[in-house]
PDB file of C-alpha atoms in Angstrom:
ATOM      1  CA  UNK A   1      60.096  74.935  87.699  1.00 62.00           C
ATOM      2  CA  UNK A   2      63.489  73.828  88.036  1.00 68.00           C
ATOM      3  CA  UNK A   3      63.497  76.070  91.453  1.00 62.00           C
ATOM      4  CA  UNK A   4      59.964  74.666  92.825  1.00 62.00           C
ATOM      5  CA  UNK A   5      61.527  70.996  92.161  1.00 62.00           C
ATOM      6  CA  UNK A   6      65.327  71.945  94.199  1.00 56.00           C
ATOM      7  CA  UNK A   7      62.827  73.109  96.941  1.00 59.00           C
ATOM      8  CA  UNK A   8      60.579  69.939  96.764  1.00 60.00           C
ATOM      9  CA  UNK A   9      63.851  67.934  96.699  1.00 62.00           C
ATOM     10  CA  UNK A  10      65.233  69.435  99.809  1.00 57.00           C
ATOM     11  CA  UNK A  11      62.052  69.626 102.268  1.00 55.00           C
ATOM     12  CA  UNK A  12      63.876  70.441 105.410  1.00 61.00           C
ATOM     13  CA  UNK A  13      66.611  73.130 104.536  1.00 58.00           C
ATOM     14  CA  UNK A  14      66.032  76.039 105.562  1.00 63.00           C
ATOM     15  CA  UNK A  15      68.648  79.243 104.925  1.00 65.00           C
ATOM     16  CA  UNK A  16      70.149  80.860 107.768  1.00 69.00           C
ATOM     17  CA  UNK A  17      71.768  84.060 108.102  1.00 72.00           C
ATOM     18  CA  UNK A  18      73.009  85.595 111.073  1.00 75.00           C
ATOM     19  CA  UNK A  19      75.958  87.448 112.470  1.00 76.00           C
ATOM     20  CA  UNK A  20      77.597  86.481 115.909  1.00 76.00           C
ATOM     21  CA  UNK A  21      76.673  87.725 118.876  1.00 77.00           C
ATOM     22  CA  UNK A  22      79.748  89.630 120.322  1.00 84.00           C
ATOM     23  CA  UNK A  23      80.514  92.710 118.472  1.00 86.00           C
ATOM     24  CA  UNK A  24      84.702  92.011 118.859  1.00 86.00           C
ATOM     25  CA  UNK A  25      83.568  88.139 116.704  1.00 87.00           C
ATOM     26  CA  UNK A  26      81.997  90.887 113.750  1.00 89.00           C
ATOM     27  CA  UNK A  27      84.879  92.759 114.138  1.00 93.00           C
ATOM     28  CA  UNK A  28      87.439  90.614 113.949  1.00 93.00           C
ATOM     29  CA  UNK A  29      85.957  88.844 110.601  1.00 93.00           C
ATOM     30  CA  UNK A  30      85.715  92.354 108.669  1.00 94.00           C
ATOM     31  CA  UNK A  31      89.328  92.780 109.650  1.00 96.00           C
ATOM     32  CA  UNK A  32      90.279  89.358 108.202  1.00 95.00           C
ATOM     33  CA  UNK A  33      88.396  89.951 105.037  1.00 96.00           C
ATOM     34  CA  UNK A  34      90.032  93.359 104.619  1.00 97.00           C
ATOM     35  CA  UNK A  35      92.971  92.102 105.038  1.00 97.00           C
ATOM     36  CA  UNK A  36      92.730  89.739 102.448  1.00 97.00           C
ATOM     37  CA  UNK A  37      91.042  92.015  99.734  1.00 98.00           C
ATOM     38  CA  UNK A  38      94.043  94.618  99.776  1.00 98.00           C
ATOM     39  CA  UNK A  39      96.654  92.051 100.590  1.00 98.00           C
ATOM     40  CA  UNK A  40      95.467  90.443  97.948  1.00 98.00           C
ATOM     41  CA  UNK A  41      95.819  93.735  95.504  1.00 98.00           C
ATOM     42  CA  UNK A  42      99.174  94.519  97.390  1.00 98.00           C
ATOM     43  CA  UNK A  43     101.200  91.251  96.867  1.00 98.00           C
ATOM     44  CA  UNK A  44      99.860  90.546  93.460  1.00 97.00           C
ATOM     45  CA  UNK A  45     101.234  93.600  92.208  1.00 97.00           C
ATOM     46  CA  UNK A  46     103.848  93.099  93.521  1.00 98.00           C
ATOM     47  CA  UNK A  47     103.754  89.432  92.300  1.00 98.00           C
ATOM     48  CA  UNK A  48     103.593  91.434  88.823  1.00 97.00           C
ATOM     49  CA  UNK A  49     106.473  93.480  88.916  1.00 96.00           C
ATOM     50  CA  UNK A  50     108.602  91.267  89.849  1.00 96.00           C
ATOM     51  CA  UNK A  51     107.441  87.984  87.285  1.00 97.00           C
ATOM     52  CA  UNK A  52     105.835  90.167  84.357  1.00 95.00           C
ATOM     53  CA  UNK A  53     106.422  93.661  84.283  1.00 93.00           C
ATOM     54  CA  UNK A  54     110.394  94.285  85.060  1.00 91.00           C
ATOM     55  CA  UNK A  55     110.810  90.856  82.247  1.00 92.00           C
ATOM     56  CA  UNK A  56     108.771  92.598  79.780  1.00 91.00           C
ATOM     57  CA  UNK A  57     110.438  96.294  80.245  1.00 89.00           C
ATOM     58  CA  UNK A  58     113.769  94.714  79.950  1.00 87.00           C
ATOM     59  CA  UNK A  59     112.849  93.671  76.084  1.00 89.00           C
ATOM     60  CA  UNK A  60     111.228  96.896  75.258  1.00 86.00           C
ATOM     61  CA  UNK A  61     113.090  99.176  72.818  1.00 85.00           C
ATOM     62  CA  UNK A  62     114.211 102.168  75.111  1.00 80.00           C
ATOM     63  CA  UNK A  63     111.880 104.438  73.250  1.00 84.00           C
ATOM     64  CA  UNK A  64     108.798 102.567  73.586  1.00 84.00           C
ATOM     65  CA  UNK A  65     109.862 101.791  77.723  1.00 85.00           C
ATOM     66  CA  UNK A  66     110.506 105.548  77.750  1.00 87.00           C
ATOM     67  CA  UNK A  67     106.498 105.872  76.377  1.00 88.00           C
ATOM     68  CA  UNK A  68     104.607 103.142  78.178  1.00 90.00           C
ATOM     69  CA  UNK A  69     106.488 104.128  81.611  1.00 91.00           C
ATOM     70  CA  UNK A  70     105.031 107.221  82.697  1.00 90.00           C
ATOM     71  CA  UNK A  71     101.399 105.611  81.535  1.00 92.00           C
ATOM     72  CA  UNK A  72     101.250 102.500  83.274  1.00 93.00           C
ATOM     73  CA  UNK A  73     103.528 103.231  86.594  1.00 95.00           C
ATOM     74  CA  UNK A  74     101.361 106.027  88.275  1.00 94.00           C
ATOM     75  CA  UNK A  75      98.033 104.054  88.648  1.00 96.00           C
ATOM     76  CA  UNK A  76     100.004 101.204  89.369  1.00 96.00           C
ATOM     77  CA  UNK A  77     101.851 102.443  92.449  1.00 97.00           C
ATOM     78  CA  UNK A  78      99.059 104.265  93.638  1.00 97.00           C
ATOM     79  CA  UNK A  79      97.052 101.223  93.937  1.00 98.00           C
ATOM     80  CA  UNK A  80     100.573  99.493  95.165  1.00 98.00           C
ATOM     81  CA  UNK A  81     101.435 101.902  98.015  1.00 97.00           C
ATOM     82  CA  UNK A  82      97.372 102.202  99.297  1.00 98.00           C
ATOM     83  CA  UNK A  83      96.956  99.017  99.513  1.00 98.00           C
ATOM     84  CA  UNK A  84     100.146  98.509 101.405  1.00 98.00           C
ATOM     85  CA  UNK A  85      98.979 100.819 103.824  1.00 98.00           C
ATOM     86  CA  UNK A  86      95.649  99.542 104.221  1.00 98.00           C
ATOM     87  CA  UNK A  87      96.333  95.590 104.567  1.00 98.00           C
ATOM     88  CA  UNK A  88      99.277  96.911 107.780  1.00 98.00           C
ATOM     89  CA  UNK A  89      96.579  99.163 109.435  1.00 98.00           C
ATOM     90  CA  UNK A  90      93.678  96.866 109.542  1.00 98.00           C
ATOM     91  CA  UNK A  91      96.494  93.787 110.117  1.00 97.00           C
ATOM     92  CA  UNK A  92      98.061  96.047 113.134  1.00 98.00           C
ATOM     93  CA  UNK A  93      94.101  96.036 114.950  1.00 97.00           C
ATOM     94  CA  UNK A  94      93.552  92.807 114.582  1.00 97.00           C
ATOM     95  CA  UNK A  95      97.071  91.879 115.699  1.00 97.00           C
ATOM     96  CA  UNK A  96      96.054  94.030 118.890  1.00 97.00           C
ATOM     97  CA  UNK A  97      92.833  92.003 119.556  1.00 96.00           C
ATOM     98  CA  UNK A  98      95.286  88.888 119.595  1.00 95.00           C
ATOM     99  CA  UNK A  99      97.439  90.910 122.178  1.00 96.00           C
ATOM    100  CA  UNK A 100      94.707  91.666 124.724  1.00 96.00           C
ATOM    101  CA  UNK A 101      93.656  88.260 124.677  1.00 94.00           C
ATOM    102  CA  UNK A 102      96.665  87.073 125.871  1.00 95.00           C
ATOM    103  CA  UNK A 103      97.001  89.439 127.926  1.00 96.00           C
ATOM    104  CA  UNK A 104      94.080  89.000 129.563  1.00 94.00           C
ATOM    105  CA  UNK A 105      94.418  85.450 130.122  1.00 93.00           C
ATOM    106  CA  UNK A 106      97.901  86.275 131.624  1.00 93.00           C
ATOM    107  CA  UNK A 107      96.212  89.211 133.962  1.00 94.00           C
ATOM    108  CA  UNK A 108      98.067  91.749 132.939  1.00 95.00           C
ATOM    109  CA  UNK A 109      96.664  94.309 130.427  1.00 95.00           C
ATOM    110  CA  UNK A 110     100.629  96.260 130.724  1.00 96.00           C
ATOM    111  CA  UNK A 111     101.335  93.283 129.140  1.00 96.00           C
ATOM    112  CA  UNK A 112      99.902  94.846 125.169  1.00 97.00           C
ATOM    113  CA  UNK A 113     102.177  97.583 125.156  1.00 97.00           C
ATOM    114  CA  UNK A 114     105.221  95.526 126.154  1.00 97.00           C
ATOM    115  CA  UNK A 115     104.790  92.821 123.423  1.00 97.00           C
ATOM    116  CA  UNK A 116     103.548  95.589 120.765  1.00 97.00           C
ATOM    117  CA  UNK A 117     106.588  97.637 121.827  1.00 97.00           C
ATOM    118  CA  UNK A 118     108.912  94.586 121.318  1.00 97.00           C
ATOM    119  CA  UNK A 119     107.865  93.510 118.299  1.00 98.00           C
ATOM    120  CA  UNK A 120     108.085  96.890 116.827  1.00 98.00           C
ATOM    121  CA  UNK A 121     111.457  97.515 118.119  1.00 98.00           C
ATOM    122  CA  UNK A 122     112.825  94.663 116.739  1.00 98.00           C
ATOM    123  CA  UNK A 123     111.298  94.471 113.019  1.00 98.00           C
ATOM    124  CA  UNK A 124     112.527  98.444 112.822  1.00 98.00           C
ATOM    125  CA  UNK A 125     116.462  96.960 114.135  1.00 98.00           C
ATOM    126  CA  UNK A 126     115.813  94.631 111.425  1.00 98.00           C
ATOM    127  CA  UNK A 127     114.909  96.814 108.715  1.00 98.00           C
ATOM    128  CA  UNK A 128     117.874  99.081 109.082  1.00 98.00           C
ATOM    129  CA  UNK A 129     120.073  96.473 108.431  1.00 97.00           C
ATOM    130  CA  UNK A 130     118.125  95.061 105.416  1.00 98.00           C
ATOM    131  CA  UNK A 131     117.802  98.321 104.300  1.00 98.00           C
ATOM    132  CA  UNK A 132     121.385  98.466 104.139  1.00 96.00           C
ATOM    133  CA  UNK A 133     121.634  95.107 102.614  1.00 96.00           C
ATOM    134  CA  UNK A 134     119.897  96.581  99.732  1.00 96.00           C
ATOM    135  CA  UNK A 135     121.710  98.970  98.455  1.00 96.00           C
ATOM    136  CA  UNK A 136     123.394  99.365  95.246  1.00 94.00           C
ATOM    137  CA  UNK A 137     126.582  98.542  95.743  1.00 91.00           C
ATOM    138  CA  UNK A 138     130.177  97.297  93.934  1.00 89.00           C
ATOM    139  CA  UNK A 139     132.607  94.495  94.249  1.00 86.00           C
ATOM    140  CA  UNK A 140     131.968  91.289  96.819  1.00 87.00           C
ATOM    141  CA  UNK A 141     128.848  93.743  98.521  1.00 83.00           C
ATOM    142  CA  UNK A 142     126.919  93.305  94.969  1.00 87.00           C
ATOM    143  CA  UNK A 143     127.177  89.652  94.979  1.00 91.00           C
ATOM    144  CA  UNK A 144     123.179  88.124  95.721  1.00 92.00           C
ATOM    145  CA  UNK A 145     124.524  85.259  97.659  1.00 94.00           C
ATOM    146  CA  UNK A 146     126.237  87.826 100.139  1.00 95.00           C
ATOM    147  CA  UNK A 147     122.895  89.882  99.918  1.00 96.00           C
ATOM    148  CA  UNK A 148     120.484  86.600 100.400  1.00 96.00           C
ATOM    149  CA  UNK A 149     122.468  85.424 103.400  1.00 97.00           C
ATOM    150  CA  UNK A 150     122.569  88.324 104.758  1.00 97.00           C
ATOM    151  CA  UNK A 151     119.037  89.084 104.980  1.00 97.00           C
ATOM    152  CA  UNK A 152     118.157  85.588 105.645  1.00 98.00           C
ATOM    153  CA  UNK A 153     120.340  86.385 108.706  1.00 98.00           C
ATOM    154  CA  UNK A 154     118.804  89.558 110.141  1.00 98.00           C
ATOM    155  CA  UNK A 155     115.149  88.145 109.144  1.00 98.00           C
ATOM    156  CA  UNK A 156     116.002  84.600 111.511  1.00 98.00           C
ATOM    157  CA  UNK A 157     117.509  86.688 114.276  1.00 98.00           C
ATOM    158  CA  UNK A 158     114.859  88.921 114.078  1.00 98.00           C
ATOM    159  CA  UNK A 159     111.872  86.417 114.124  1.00 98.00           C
ATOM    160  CA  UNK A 160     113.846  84.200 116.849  1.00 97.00           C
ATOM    161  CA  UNK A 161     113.843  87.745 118.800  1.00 97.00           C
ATOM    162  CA  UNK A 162     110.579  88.497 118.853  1.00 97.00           C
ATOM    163  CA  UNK A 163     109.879  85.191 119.605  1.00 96.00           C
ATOM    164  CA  UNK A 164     111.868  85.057 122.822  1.00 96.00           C
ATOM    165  CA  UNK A 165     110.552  88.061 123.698  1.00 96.00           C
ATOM    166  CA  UNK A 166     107.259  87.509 123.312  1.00 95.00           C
ATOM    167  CA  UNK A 167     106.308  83.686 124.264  1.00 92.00           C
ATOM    168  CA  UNK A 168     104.935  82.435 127.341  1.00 89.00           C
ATOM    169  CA  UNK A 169     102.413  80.139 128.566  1.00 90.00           C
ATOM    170  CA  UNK A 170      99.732  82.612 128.196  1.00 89.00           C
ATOM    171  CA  UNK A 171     100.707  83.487 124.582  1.00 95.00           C
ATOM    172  CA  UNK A 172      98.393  82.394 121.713  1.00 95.00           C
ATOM    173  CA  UNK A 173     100.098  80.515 118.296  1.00 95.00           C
ATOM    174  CA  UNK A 174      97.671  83.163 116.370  1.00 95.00           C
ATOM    175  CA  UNK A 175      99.632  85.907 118.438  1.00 96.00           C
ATOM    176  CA  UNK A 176     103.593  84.277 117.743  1.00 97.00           C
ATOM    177  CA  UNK A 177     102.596  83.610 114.220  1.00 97.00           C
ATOM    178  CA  UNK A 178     101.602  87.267 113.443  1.00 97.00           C
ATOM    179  CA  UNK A 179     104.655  88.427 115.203  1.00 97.00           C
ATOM    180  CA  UNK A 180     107.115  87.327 112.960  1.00 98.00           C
ATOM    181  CA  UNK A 181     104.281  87.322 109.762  1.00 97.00           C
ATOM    182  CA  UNK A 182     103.592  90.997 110.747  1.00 97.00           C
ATOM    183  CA  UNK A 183     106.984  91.863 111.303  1.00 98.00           C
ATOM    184  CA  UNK A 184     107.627  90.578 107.689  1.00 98.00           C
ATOM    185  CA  UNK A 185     105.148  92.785 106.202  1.00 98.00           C
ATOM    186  CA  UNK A 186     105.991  95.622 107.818  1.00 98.00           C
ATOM    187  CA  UNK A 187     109.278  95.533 106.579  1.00 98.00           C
ATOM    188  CA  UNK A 188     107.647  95.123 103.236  1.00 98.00           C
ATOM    189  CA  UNK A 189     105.842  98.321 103.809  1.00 98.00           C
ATOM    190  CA  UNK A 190     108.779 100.053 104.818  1.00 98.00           C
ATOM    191  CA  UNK A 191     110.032  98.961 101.532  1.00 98.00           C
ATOM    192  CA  UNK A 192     107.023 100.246  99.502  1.00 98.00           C
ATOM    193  CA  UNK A 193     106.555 103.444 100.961  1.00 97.00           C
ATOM    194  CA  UNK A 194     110.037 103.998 102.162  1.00 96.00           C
ATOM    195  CA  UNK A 195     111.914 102.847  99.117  1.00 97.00           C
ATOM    196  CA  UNK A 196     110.183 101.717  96.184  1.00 97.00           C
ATOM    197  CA  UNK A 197     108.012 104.494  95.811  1.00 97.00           C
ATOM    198  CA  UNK A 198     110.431 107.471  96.208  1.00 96.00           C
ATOM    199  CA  UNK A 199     112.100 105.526  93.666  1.00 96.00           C
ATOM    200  CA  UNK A 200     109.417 105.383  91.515  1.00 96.00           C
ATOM    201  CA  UNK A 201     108.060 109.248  91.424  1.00 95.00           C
ATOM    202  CA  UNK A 202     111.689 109.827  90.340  1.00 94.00           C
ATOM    203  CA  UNK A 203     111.619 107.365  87.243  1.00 94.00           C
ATOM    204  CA  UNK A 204     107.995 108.218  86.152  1.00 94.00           C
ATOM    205  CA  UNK A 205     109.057 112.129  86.433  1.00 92.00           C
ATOM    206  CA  UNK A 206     112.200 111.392  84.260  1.00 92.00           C
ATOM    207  CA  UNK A 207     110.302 109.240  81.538  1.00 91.00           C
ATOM    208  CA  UNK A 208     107.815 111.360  81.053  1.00 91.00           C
ATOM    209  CA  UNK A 209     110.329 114.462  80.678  1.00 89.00           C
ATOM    210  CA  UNK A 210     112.225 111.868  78.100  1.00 86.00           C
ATOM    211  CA  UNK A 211     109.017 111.101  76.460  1.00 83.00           C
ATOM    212  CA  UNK A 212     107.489 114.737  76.290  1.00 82.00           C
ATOM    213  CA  UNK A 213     110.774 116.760  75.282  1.00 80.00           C
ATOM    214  CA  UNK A 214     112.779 114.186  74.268  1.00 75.00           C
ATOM    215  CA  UNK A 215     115.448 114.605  77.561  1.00 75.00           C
ATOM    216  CA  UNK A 216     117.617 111.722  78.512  1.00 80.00           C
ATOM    217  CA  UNK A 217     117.273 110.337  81.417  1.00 84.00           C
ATOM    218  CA  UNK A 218     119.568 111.848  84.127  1.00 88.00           C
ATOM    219  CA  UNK A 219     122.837 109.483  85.080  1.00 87.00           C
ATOM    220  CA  UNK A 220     121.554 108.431  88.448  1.00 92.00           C
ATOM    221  CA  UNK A 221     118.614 106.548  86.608  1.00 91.00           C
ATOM    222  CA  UNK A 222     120.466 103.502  86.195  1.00 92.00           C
ATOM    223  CA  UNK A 223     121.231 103.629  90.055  1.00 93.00           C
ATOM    224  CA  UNK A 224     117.648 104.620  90.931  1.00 94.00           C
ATOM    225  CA  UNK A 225     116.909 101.803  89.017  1.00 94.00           C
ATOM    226  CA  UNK A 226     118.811  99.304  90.303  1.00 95.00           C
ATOM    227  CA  UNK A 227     117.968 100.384  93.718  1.00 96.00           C
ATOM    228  CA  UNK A 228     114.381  99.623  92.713  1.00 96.00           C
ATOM    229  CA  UNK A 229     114.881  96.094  91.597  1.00 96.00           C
ATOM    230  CA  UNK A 230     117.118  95.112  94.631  1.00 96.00           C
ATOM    231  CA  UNK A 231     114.387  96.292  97.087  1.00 97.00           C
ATOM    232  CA  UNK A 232     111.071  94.664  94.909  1.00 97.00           C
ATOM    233  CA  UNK A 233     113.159  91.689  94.570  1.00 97.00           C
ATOM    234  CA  UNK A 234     113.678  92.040  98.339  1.00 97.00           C
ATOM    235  CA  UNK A 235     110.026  91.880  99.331  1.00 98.00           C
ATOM    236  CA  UNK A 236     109.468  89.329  96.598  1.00 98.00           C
ATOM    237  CA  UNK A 237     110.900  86.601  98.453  1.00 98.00           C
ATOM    238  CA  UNK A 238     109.939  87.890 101.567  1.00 98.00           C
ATOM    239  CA  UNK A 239     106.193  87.406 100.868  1.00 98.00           C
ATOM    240  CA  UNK A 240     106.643  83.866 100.962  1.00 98.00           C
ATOM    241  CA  UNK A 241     107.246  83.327 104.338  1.00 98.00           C
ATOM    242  CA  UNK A 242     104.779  86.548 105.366  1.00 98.00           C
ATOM    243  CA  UNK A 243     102.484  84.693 103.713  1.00 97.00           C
ATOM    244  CA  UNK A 244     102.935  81.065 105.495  1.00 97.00           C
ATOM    245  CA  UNK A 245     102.925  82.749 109.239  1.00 97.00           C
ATOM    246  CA  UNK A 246     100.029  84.788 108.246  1.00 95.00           C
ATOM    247  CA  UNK A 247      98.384  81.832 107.557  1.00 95.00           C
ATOM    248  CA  UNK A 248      99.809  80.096 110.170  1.00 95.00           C
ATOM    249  CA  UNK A 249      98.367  82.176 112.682  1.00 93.00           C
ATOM    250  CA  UNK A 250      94.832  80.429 111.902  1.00 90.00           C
ATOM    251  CA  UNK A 251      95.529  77.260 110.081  1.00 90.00           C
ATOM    252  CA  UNK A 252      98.346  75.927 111.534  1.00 92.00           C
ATOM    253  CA  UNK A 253      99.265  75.608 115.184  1.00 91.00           C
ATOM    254  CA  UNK A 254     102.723  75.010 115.216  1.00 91.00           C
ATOM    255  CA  UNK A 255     103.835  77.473 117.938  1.00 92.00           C
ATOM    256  CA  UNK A 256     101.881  77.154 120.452  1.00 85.00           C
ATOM    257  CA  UNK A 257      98.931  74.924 122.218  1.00 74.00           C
ATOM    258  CA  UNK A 258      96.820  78.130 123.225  1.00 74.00           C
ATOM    259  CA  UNK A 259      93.749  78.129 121.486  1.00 63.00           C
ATOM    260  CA  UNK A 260      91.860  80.999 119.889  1.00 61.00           C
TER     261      UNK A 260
END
């Protein structure tokens, strides 16, 4: 009834479903929502780490940490490190669609590789710095202020790089905007697969020696674990800008006029 009288009601809507007619338009809007789904599982784990989980360890008796560890971290970074991979792959095709569009407009296909290559080389200079940066460390090299500028630093140069590099008149705000958005989260990735989860298979191996046969953990656990932190905390704060270019690249046109 209550149906019959919404249809009554509304005489001349009709539903309408129906995909777009170029295949790259279909394309490009499964990347997108991929993108989101396992960026979305990605950064809010990370999200929980960083505000819930490393808070909440740090009160735990030892014994009880030593317990809940080896339970909770293995599903966790499995979903952590897949969908870090996933949300770069599916983000690196659609950043390539935004290449040859520009490229085509500028009439020069050579022109993809160059940018790509660019953009790659630079985030990868970047990273070995911040990877450095990261590091446990002792004396004035500990300090977070001397840690925060400095990657503040290398992540600026780098993003004023790529820039440089890769503007023109030809070059789409969608394409800039992932550039230095991208660039963010592939350091990020770097940090998940590169550091955070070799870290990891080390601490849930040694917890759940500690919790089966009653081992202590080895001495380079505190180390290992303060590596951890430094690099999660890392790629923390740089979500927040990754996140603002990334939606930049659609939403806000602030680098260039080019339309897409």
């Amino acid at each position: 009834m209550i149906f019959h009288f919404l249809a009554l009601s509304f005489p001349d809507w009709q539903p309408h479903f129906a995909f777009l007619d170029t295949a790259r338009a279909n394309e490009m809007m499964a990347l997108r929502w991929l993108h989101l789904v396992f960026g979305i599982i990605w950064i809010g784990l990370l999200y929980f780490f960083n505000l819930v989980l490393t808070p909440a360890m740090k009160k735990c008796d030892p014994q009880l940490r030593i317990k809940i560890y080896p339970e909770l971290m293995p599903g966790a970074m499995g979903w952590f490190r897949s969908s870090a991979l996933v949300t770069v792959i599916v983000g690196l095709r659609y950043f390539r669609i935004h290449l040859a569009a520009d490229a085509k407009l500028a009439g020069d296909r050579s022109l993809i590789g160059k940018w790509f290559g660019w953009w790659l080389l630079v985030w990868l200079a970047a990273y070995v710095f911040i990877y450095a940066l990261q590091l446990p460390a002792k004396g004035l090299l500990d300090s977070a202020w001397v840690r925060v500028i400095g990657i503040s630093i290398v992540v600026i140069a780098a993003s004023w790089l790529v820039l440089a590099l890769n503007g023109g008149p030809t070059v789409s705000n969608a394409h800039l905007a992932i550039s230095v958005g991208g660039g963010l989260g592939l350091v990020m990735l770097l940090n998940t697969w590169g550091v955070i989860w070799r870290v990891q298979k080390r601490l849930i191996a040694w917890t759940r020696a500690a919790a089966a046969q009653g081992a202590p953990m080895p001495p380079e656990a505190d180390h290992s674990m303060r590596w951890n932190y430094l690099t999660a905390r890392t790629s923390f704060w740089l979500s927040f800008p990754m996140l603002f270019f990334m939606g930049a690249a659609s939403h806000y046109p602030f680098l260039s006029t080019v339309a897409r």
